Structure formats: structure tokens, C-alpha cells
Amino acid sequence: MTETVVSSASKEVRIGFDRPFVIIGERINPTGRKILAEEMKNGDYSRVESDAIAQVEAGAHMLDVNAGIPLADEPAILARAIELVQSVTDVPISIDSSIVAALESGLAVYQGKALVNSVTGEEERLESVLPLVKKHGAAVVAISNDETGISENPDVRFEVAKKIVERAADHGIPREDVVVDPLVMPIGAINAAGKQVMHIVRRLRDELQVNTTCGASNVSFGLPNRNGINAAFLTMAISSGLTSAITSPLHAETMQAVLGADVMMGHDPDCRHWIAKYREPSADREPRGRRRRRRRGSNGR
Amino acid sequence: MTETVVSSASKEVRIGFDRPFVIIGERINPTGRKILAEEMKNGDYSRVESDAIAQVEAGAHMLDVNAGIPLADEPAILARAIELVQSVTDVPISIDSSIVAALESGLAVYQGKALVNSVTGEEERLESVLPLVKKHGAAVVAISNDETGISENPDVRFEVAKKIVERAADHGIPREDVVVDPLVMPIGAINAAGKQVMHIVRRLRDELQVNTTCGASNVSFGLPNRNGINAAFLTMAISSGLTSAITSPLHAETMQAVLGADVMMGHDPDCRHWIAKYREPSADREPRGRRRRRRRGSNGR
């Protein structure tokens, strides 16, 4: 049984086939969030902190932290954001950058065993990121594309993942510290994307025996009711063997899909987590009268 | 590819591995519905008619009709209910009774090729129901229990299903006219129930090559937020090969789970059905102001 262990200074999280699904909060990412980008660039990290706290309260087991802001000092901003997130929450962090120097400065300040997000199958990336991962004793997200781009054929993507796992081993990084992202295509554009992902996730689990993660919301790009598609995707991917995802715990439908999948997979003994979450909705979300009505109406038939 | 074809006088429905999931509306069933039971017993079928219309409007592809009322003339009531449902809707019907005489009177008035619900693996049931199914050229739901009861071991349930399919063949009923119900246990009581169902559904599809159905809401018995569990169950079961379910299309979460699963399985070309359903919520469900807000809020992140 493959288990990926990551940690903060005080808390350990295990990603594994026989464990509850791990949600990596996606919100701390200035891509497409103009206000957040501007604030981070100007040294205002108040939203980073509140987003960190809100995601953990909503159920995130880990947090992804990205500081990709054009023309900004990404290594410095990423390191500062990580320090602040670690000061207000205790969950492990996925250090997210496409710039090696930023990964390096993030790792330098990080307390615990981080998840480095990410390395691809491109030669130059492999040889710059993997030594860094090894040096810091971190785990790493392996994205299954290489110099030839992203193949539409999931079996080609599987081969790229295999290459990264083998190269990591050459660098002394065990397969349990490589978490593969099989790359999820928008299903509105590629109708077979769903079955492709199930196929590759199952192969990654059964043949390569690695944990997996993905940016779950890509699948619904361009479609209405994205949360509905994301929920269907996560549920099916979990049944195929997906063990974590970078997604938003702030969407109730996403959380429900993940917790429901944990129940169905037998990863929520006696449904304790499910019952705790849905028997007593927290009082600050809606007034008492509505709560009662909803609970009564939530019977199966 | 196994396809089960059922029909009304004017409409054909195909249940199959490569087709959109078939929803069999469960509402016309007096079990646990005191008012409906009383009305049907007294010859008032107005609620039967309105439930039929509402379920078809909500997306049911077929309707289950059950008239199991203690101390009532079930054969006569079932036949009358079927006639009325066929007069107000055009979808095929699942004729649902544990009394052979009621199945017989239902089949006598039915126009089209019905789904008989159900036969078990019990010797006496096999030899009374299968000849009736053959005589009327119907299809039949095969419930995977026998004289020894319902086994908790899904492989034992598989063997019972296999026996029924073989016996049906002896009676001249082809395997595509047998739709197996693998029996879904409440997951609050049996934590492995989810994985068990995935396992048996996959075996029924791959080895026995039959279509499948189930009473989907059993899985969530006794749990809070039953619709959430039902949605997770349906999504996972569909990815394992479940091809139909007897459930309520009136629950928005159930419909969303099924339509989302169709998208993920590649059974909704160009997501046409999904887009039609969620781009323009029907105006009579909620006021315009709420619609706008919800649509804006439904982005993936």
C-alpha cells in the first residue's frame, strides 16, 4: 500500500489508497484573481491568511500556495505567503510554482515535509526540480506531460508518469513521494476525457502504484453548473483510485461529493464523518428555521 | 453489447452499457405513503396520474407502478393504475408486485413490452413468474436473493443472478431481457456495501453481460442528507456499469448525479443534455432574481 506522508511543523497528512480522500485547497492562487494578485504584489497578505483559514475550516487537509504574478518577485512573495499560511494554519502545504527559484525559496522557509508542485517529464525540469525535492526530503507532484506537450492518449500520459517515477528513483526519491497528476481535459471539448481519466488513474494505481492528484475543476471548463460536473468527476475518479485533488473546499457540492465518495469507498467508518457533517449544519450558515426544514426535507424519498 | 428494449404503445426505451442511464421513477408506490394507499384503495387515482406526469416531466425514462396495499384487491388496482398511467404518459412501465396474480393482471392490460418487477432466485417464483414473462414477451427484473435469503457476500448474490439468467434462458427468455438487481444494502449498517455493489455490478456487466437496476435509495437508509449519499452511490455505480435505477427524478441532486455521470461516461455527446438542462433553469422553479444569482455563483471556482 503506497502512502505519501507530508507534514507541517505539527501535523502529518497521509495520502493513500485505503484512506479518506485528501483535499488540497486551491484558493491561494493569484491566477485569475486580480485583487489578490495586486495585494500580494504590494505586500498585503491579509486575503492569503483569511483564504487559508476559511479553506481549512471548510475541510481542506492541505493548502496549495501559488504566487505566480507577472513581473513580481515570485520567490520572495511565495516564501512570505508560505510563512504566513504556516503561522495561521497547521496543515501541510503544496508549494506551487513553475519557477524553480520560487520552489527553492519556498522550501527554504517551509517547516515540515512539503509537497512540491510540480515537476513535468521535460528533461530540464526533471534535472532541476528533482534534486531540490531530494535535498529537502519533500514529496513532489509529477505532471504527465513532456517536451512533446500533453498527449490526448492517456496511455502516453501514463508512460510519461512512469518515466518521472523512474527518474525520481534515480535521484533517491521513492515512488511513495511522487504524486502523479494525470492531467484532466475539459469534457466539454473532449467527450472521452472522463473515461480517459478513469483509465489512467486506475493504471497509475494498479500498475505504477502511485498516489494521484489533479486540478479537478478543469474538467468542467466552459460548461454550465460546473460544480455539478466537478462533483460527478471527483466521485468517479475516487472510485477509480484518485487519492487527492487540488480543488475548492468552499464549494458545498465538492465537499459533499468527496465525503460521499469516502462513505461509498468504505473510508468513513460507521459514516461518522458524514453524520457529523450533515446531522448538525453549523449554525452560522443559515438560520435555525431553515435548518430544520432542510433536514426534514433531506430524506431520500 | 447487451441492450434491453422495453416499450409503451408508442415509445421505446433501450437500457444498455453504451447508452445514457435509464431512470425508472419510483413514486407510484403506496408503501409508506398512507394517503396514496387510501386513495388507490378507494378508486381515486388522481395522485397516481399527477405523480406519473410529474416524474416524466422531471426526466424519468420509465415509471415503476406498484399497488401493494394490505387487504386490497391488488390485481385490480394495479391493472387500473397501469391503464391510467399509460393514458397520461408515453413511457414504458415497470410492473411492480410480489403477487403473481397482480403481475398477470398488469401484463394483461399493458400496451407494449413491459418490465416485470420482479422474479427472485426462489424456485417457486422462478417457475411462476418466468412463464408469465415469456408469454407476454416482456423483460424482467431479477433480484439476486433466493430461499436462503440475501447473502452479504456479493459473489453469492452474483451466483443467484446467474442462476436466474440461466433459468430464464430455459424458458426462452434471452439474457438481454433480464435486468439484474444486485441488491443494495444500507451503507450506514454495512460499511463495505458500496464496494460490494461496485464489485458485483462490474461482474454482472463483464461476466454475465446483463443490464442492471436497483432501488437506489436503500443505500442511504438511516443517514442524514440521504440525497447526497444517493448521488455518490449512483455516480459510482454508473461508473462500475449500472445501467438503470428505480429512484426519484423529483430530487434535483439525483438527476444531477445521473446527468453528470452520463457526461463523464461519454454518454452525453457534446454535453448537449447537460447544457440544455443547466443553462436555462425552467422559469417556474424559482423567481428570476434567484436564477441569476445562482447561475453566477455556479462557476467552478
Coordinates of N, CA, C and O in Angstrom, one line a residue, chain B residues 207-270:
Chain B
E207 N -19.0 -10.3 -16.8 CA -19.0 -11.7 -17.0 C -20.4 -12.2 -17.4 O -20.5 -13.0 -18.3
L208 N -21.5 -11.7 -16.8 CA -22.8 -12.2 -17.1 C -23.4 -11.4 -18.3 O -24.3 -11.8 -18.9
Q209 N -22.8 -10.2 -18.5 CA -23.2 -9.3 -19.6 C -24.7 -9.0 -19.6 O -25.4 -9.1 -20.6
V210 N -25.2 -8.6 -18.4 CA -26.6 -8.2 -18.3 C -26.7 -6.8 -17.9 O -25.8 -6.2 -17.3
N211 N -27.8 -6.2 -18.2 CA -28.1 -4.9 -17.6 C -28.5 -5.0 -16.2 O -28.8 -6.1 -15.7
T212 N -28.5 -3.9 -15.5 CA -28.7 -3.9 -14.0 C -29.6 -2.7 -13.6 O -29.7 -1.7 -14.3
T213 N -30.3 -2.9 -12.5 CA -31.1 -1.9 -11.9 C -31.0 -2.0 -10.4 O -30.5 -3.0 -9.9
C214 N -31.5 -1.1 -9.7 CA -31.6 -1.2 -8.2 C -32.5 -0.1 -7.6 O -32.7 0.9 -8.3
G215 N -32.9 -0.4 -6.4 CA -33.6 0.7 -5.7 C -32.5 1.5 -5.0 O -31.9 1.1 -4.0
A216 N -32.3 2.7 -5.6 CA -31.0 3.4 -5.3 C -31.1 4.0 -3.9 O -30.0 4.2 -3.2
S217 N -32.3 4.3 -3.3 CA -32.3 5.0 -2.1 C -32.0 4.1 -0.9 O -31.8 4.6 0.2
N218 N -32.1 2.8 -1.0 CA -31.8 1.9 0.1 C -30.4 2.2 0.7 O -30.2 2.1 1.9
V219 N -29.5 2.6 -0.1 CA -28.1 2.7 0.3 C -28.0 3.7 1.4 O -27.1 3.6 2.3
S220 N -28.8 4.7 1.4 CA -28.7 5.8 2.4 C -29.6 5.7 3.6 O -29.7 6.6 4.5
F221 N -30.3 4.6 3.7 CA -31.2 4.4 4.8 C -30.6 4.7 6.2 O -29.5 4.2 6.5
G222 N -31.3 5.5 7.0 CA -30.8 5.8 8.3 C -29.8 6.9 8.4 O -29.4 7.3 9.5
L223 N -29.3 7.5 7.3 CA -28.3 8.5 7.3 C -28.9 9.9 7.1 O -29.9 10.0 6.4
P224 N -28.3 10.9 7.6 CA -28.7 12.3 7.2 C -28.3 12.6 5.8 O -27.4 11.9 5.3
N225 N -28.9 13.7 5.2 CA -28.5 14.1 3.8 C -28.5 12.9 2.9 O -27.5 12.6 2.2
R226 N -29.7 12.2 2.9 CA -29.7 11.0 2.0 C -29.5 11.2 0.6 O -28.9 10.4 -0.1
N227 N -29.9 12.4 0.1 CA -29.7 12.7 -1.4 C -28.3 12.8 -1.7 O -27.9 12.4 -2.8
G228 N -27.5 13.3 -0.8 CA -26.0 13.3 -1.0 C -25.4 12.0 -1.2 O -24.6 11.7 -2.0
I229 N -25.8 11.0 -0.3 CA -25.3 9.7 -0.4 C -25.8 9.0 -1.6 O -25.1 8.3 -2.3
N230 N -27.1 9.2 -1.9 CA -27.7 8.6 -3.1 C -26.9 9.1 -4.4 O -26.7 8.3 -5.3
A231 N -26.6 10.3 -4.4 CA -25.9 10.9 -5.6 C -24.5 10.2 -5.7 O -24.1 9.8 -6.8
A232 N -23.8 10.1 -4.6 CA -22.4 9.5 -4.6 C -22.6 8.0 -5.1 O -21.8 7.5 -5.9
F233 N -23.6 7.3 -4.5 CA -23.8 5.9 -4.9 C -24.1 5.8 -6.4 O -23.5 5.0 -7.1
L234 N -25.0 6.6 -6.9 CA -25.4 6.4 -8.3 C -24.2 6.7 -9.2 O -24.0 6.0 -10.2
T235 N -23.5 7.8 -8.9 CA -22.3 8.1 -9.7 C -21.3 7.0 -9.8 O -20.9 6.6 -10.9
M236 N -21.0 6.5 -8.6 CA -20.0 5.4 -8.6 C -20.5 4.1 -9.3 O -19.8 3.4 -10.0
A237 N -21.8 3.8 -9.0 CA -22.4 2.6 -9.6 C -22.5 2.7 -11.1 O -22.2 1.7 -11.8
I238 N -22.8 3.9 -11.6 CA -22.8 4.0 -13.1 C -21.4 3.8 -13.6 O -21.2 3.2 -14.7
S239 N -20.4 4.3 -13.0 CA -19.0 4.1 -13.5 C -18.6 2.7 -13.4 O -17.8 2.2 -14.2
S240 N -19.3 1.9 -12.5 CA -19.0 0.5 -12.5 C -19.8 -0.3 -13.5 O -19.6 -1.5 -13.7
G241 N -20.8 0.3 -14.1 CA -21.6 -0.4 -15.1 C -23.1 -0.5 -14.9 O -23.8 -1.1 -15.7
L242 N -23.6 0.1 -13.8 CA -25.1 0.1 -13.5 C -25.7 0.9 -14.7 O -25.3 1.9 -15.1
T243 N -26.8 0.3 -15.2 CA -27.4 0.9 -16.4 C -28.8 1.5 -16.2 O -29.3 2.2 -17.1
S244 N -29.4 1.2 -15.0 CA -30.7 1.8 -14.7 C -30.9 1.8 -13.2 O -30.2 1.1 -12.5
A245 N -31.8 2.6 -12.7 CA -32.2 2.6 -11.3 C -33.6 3.0 -11.1 O -34.2 3.8 -11.8
I246 N -34.2 2.4 -10.1 CA -35.6 2.8 -9.6 C -35.4 3.8 -8.5 O -34.9 3.5 -7.5
T247 N -35.6 5.1 -8.9 CA -35.3 6.2 -8.0 C -36.2 7.3 -8.3 O -37.1 7.3 -9.1
S248 N -36.1 8.4 -7.5 CA -37.0 9.6 -7.7 C -36.3 10.7 -8.6 O -35.4 11.3 -8.1
P249 N -36.9 10.9 -9.8 CA -36.3 12.0 -10.6 C -36.7 13.4 -10.1 O -36.3 14.4 -10.6
L250 N -37.6 13.4 -9.0 CA -38.0 14.6 -8.4 C -36.9 15.2 -7.5 O -37.0 16.4 -7.1
H251 N -35.9 14.5 -7.2 CA -34.8 15.1 -6.4 C -33.8 15.6 -7.4 O -33.1 14.9 -8.1
A252 N -33.5 16.9 -7.2 CA -32.6 17.6 -8.2 C -31.2 17.0 -8.1 O -30.5 16.9 -9.1
E253 N -30.8 16.6 -6.9 CA -29.4 16.0 -6.7 C -29.3 14.7 -7.4 O -28.2 14.3 -7.9
T254 N -30.4 13.9 -7.4 CA -30.4 12.6 -8.1 C -30.2 12.8 -9.6 O -29.4 12.2 -10.3
M255 N -31.0 13.7 -10.1 CA -31.0 14.0 -11.6 C -29.6 14.5 -12.0 O -29.0 14.1 -13.0
Q256 N -29.1 15.4 -11.1 CA -27.8 16.0 -11.4 C -26.7 14.9 -11.4 O -25.8 14.9 -12.3
A257 N -26.8 14.0 -10.5 CA -25.8 12.9 -10.4 C -25.8 12.1 -11.6 O -24.8 11.7 -12.2
V258 N -27.1 11.7 -12.1 CA -27.2 10.9 -13.2 C -26.8 11.6 -14.5 O -26.0 11.0 -15.3
L259 N -27.2 12.8 -14.7 CA -26.8 13.5 -15.9 C -25.3 13.8 -15.9 O -24.6 13.7 -17.0
G260 N -24.7 14.1 -14.7 CA -23.3 14.3 -14.7 C -22.5 13.0 -15.0 O -21.5 13.0 -15.6
A261 N -23.0 11.9 -14.5 CA -22.4 10.6 -14.8 C -22.5 10.3 -16.3 O -21.5 9.8 -16.8
D262 N -23.6 10.6 -16.9 CA -23.7 10.4 -18.3 C -22.6 11.2 -19.1 O -22.0 10.7 -20.0
V263 N -22.4 12.5 -18.6 CA -21.4 13.3 -19.2 C -20.0 12.6 -19.1 O -19.2 12.4 -20.0
M264 N -19.7 12.2 -17.8 CA -18.4 11.6 -17.5 C -18.1 10.3 -18.3 O -17.0 10.0 -18.6
M265 N -19.2 9.5 -18.5 CA -19.1 8.3 -19.2 C -19.0 8.4 -20.7 O -18.9 7.5 -21.5
G266 N -19.2 9.7 -21.2 CA -19.2 9.9 -22.6 C -20.5 9.6 -23.3 O -20.6 9.3 -24.5
H267 N -21.6 9.5 -22.5 CA -22.9 9.1 -23.0 C -23.8 10.3 -23.3 O -25.0 10.2 -23.5
D268 N -23.2 11.5 -23.2 CA -24.0 12.7 -23.5 C -23.2 13.5 -24.5 O -22.4 14.5 -24.1
P269 N -23.2 13.2 -25.8 CA -22.4 13.8 -26.8 C -22.4 15.3 -26.8 O -23.5 15.9 -26.7
D270 N -21.3 15.9 -26.8 CA -21.1 17.4 -26.7 C -21.8 18.0 -25.5 O -22.2 19.2 -25.5

